[in-house]
C-alpha positions as a Python dict, from the first residue, in 0.01 Angstrom:
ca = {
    (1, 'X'): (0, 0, 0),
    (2, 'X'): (106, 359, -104),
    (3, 'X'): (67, 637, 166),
    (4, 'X'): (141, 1005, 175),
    (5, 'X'): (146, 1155, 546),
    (6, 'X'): (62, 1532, 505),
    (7, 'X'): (-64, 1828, 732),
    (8, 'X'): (-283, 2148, 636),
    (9, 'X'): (-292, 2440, 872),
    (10, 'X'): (-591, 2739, 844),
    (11, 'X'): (-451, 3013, 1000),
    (12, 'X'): (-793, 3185, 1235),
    (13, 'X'): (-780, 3537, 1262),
    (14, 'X'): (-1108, 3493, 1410),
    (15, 'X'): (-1348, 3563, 1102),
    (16, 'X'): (-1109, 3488, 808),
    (17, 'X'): (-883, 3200, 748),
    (18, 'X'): (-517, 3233, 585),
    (19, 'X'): (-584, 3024, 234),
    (20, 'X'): (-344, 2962, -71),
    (21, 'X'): (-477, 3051, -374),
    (22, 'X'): (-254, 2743, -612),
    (23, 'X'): (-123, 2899, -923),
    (24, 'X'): (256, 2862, -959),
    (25, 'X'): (367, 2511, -954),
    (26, 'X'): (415, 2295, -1243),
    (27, 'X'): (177, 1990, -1272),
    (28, 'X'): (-24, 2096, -964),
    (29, 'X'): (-345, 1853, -863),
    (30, 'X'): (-431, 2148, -701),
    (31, 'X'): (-433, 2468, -1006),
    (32, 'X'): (-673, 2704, -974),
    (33, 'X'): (-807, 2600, -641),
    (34, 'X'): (-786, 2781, -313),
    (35, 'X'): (-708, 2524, -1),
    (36, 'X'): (-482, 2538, 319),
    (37, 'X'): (-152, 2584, 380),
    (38, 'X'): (42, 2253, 452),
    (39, 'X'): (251, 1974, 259),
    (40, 'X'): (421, 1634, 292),
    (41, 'X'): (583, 1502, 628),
    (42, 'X'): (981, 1481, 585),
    (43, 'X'): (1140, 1211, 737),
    (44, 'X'): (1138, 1185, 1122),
    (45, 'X'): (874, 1479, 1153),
    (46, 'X'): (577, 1466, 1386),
    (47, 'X'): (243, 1606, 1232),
    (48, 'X'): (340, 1918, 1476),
    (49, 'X'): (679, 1931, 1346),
    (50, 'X'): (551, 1890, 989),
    (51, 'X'): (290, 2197, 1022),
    (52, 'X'): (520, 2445, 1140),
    (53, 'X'): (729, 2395, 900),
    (54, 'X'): (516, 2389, 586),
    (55, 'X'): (359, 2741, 745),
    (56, 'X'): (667, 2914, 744),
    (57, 'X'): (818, 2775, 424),
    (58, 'X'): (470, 2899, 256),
    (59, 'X'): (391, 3189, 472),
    (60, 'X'): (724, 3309, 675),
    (61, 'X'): (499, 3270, 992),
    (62, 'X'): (603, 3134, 1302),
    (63, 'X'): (257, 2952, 1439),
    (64, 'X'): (215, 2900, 1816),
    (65, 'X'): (56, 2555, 1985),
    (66, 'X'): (-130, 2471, 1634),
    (67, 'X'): (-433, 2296, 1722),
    (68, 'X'): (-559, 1962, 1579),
    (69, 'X'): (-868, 1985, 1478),
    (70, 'X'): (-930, 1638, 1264),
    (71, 'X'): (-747, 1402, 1049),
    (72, 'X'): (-899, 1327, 665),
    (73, 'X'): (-777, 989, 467),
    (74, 'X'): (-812, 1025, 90),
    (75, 'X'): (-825, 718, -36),
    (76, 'X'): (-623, 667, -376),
    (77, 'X'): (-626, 1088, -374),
    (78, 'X'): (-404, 1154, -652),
    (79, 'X'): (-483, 809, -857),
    (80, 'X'): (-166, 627, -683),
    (81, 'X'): (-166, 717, -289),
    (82, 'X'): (-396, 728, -4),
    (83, 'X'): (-311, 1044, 161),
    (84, 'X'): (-358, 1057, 542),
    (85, 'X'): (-383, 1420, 641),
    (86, 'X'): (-374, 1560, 980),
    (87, 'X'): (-597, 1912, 975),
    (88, 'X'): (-491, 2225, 1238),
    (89, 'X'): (-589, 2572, 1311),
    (90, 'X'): (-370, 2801, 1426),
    (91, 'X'): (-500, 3135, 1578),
    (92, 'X'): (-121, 3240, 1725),
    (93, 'X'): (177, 3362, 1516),
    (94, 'X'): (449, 3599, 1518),
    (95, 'X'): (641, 3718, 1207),
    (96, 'X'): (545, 3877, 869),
    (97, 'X'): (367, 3747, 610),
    (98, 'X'): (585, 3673, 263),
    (99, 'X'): (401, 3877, -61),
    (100, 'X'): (532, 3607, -259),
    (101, 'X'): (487, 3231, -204),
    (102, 'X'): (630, 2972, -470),
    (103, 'X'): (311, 2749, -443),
    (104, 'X'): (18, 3040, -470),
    (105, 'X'): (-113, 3371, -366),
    (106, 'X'): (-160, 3382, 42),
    (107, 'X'): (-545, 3530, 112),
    (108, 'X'): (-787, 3572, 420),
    (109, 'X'): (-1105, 3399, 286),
    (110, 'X'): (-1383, 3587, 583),
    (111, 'X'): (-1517, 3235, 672),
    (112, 'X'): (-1882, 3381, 548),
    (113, 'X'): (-1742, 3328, 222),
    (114, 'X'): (-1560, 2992, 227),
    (115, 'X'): (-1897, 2819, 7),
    (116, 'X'): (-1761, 3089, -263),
    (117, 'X'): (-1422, 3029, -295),
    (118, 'X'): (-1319, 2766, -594),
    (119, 'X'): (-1185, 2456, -394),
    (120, 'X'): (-1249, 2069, -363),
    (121, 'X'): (-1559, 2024, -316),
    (122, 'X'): (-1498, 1815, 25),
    (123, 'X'): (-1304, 2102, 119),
    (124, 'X'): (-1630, 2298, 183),
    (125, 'X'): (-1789, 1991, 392),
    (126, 'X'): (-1464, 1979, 688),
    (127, 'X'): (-1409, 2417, 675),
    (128, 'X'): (-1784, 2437, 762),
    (129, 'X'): (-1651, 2163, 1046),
    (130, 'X'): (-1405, 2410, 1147),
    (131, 'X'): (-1606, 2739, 1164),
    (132, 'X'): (-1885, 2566, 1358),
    (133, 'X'): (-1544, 2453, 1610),
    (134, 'X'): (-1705, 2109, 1561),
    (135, 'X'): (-1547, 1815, 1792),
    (136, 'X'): (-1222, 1627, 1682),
    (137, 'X'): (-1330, 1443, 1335),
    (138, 'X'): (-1167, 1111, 1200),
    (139, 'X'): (-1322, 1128, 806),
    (140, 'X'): (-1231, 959, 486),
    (141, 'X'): (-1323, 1155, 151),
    (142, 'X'): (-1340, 972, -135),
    (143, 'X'): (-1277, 1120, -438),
    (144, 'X'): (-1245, 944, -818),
    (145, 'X'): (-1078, 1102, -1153),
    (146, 'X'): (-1106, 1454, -919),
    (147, 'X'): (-1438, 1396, -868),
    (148, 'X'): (-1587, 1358, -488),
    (149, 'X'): (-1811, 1124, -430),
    (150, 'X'): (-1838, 1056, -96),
    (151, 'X'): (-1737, 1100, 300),
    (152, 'X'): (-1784, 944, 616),
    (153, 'X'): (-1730, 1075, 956),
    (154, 'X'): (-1681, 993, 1325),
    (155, 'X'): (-1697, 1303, 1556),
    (156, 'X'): (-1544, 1281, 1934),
    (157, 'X'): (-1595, 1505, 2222),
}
């Protein structure tokens, strides 16, 4: 079995969340779609170690105790891998946001506006998870030639 181990962070700033509009990589699954920031674990990493990282490579912030929130499986995501992905928030951070990331363009989405942002359309099912500050969440989204088709979920208090 193939895995990917990956994190995604939203950044809270209480009624927006820091997003990453994807236009600048080559042969991106993600082009044209705004989602978190967050990437693939490097080797040795915790899923704490692994989110703090990918935020300041992506952002140049420094996020304090992120919080985790949920973790999604994807079975098969990208046609080859079932991606395992562990979901934070972060509403603490010191340093200056970069103008320029290599992946996208860094915007606050106001979380009133998440259902109009272009993203997966799963995407909109777990964000409306995190502005409601819904329990911890174990889901699986299944997904087919980009397409979602389904999701299942197990909430815990």
């Amino acid at each position: 079995m193939d895995i990917m181990l990956a994190t995604m962070c939203y950044i809270d700033s209480g009624d927006s969340f820091l997003m990453l509009k994807r236009n600048k990589k080559e042969n991106d699954i993600h082009e044209g779609l705004t989602i978190s920031v967050g990437g693939k674990f490097e080797p040795g990493e915790s899923p704490e170690d692994c989110i703090i990282r990918e935020v300041k490579e992506e952002t140049n912030l420094d996020i304090i105790s992120p919080k985790l929130r949920g973790i999604i499986t994807f079975p098969s995501f990208d046609g080859e891998k079932d991606w395992y992905t562990y979901v934070f928030t972060a509403t603490e951070y010191t340093g200056s946001m970069i103008e320029d990331c290599n992946e996208g363009e860094l915007i606050w989405v106001k979380k009133t506006e998440i259902q109009n942002i272009k993203t997966w359309e799963g995407d909109y099912i777990f964000l409306d998870w995190l502005v409601k500050n819904k329990p911890f969440f174990s889901a699986k989204f299944n997904y087919k030639n980009n397409k979602f088709i389904d999701y299942t979920v197990t909430f815990y208090e």
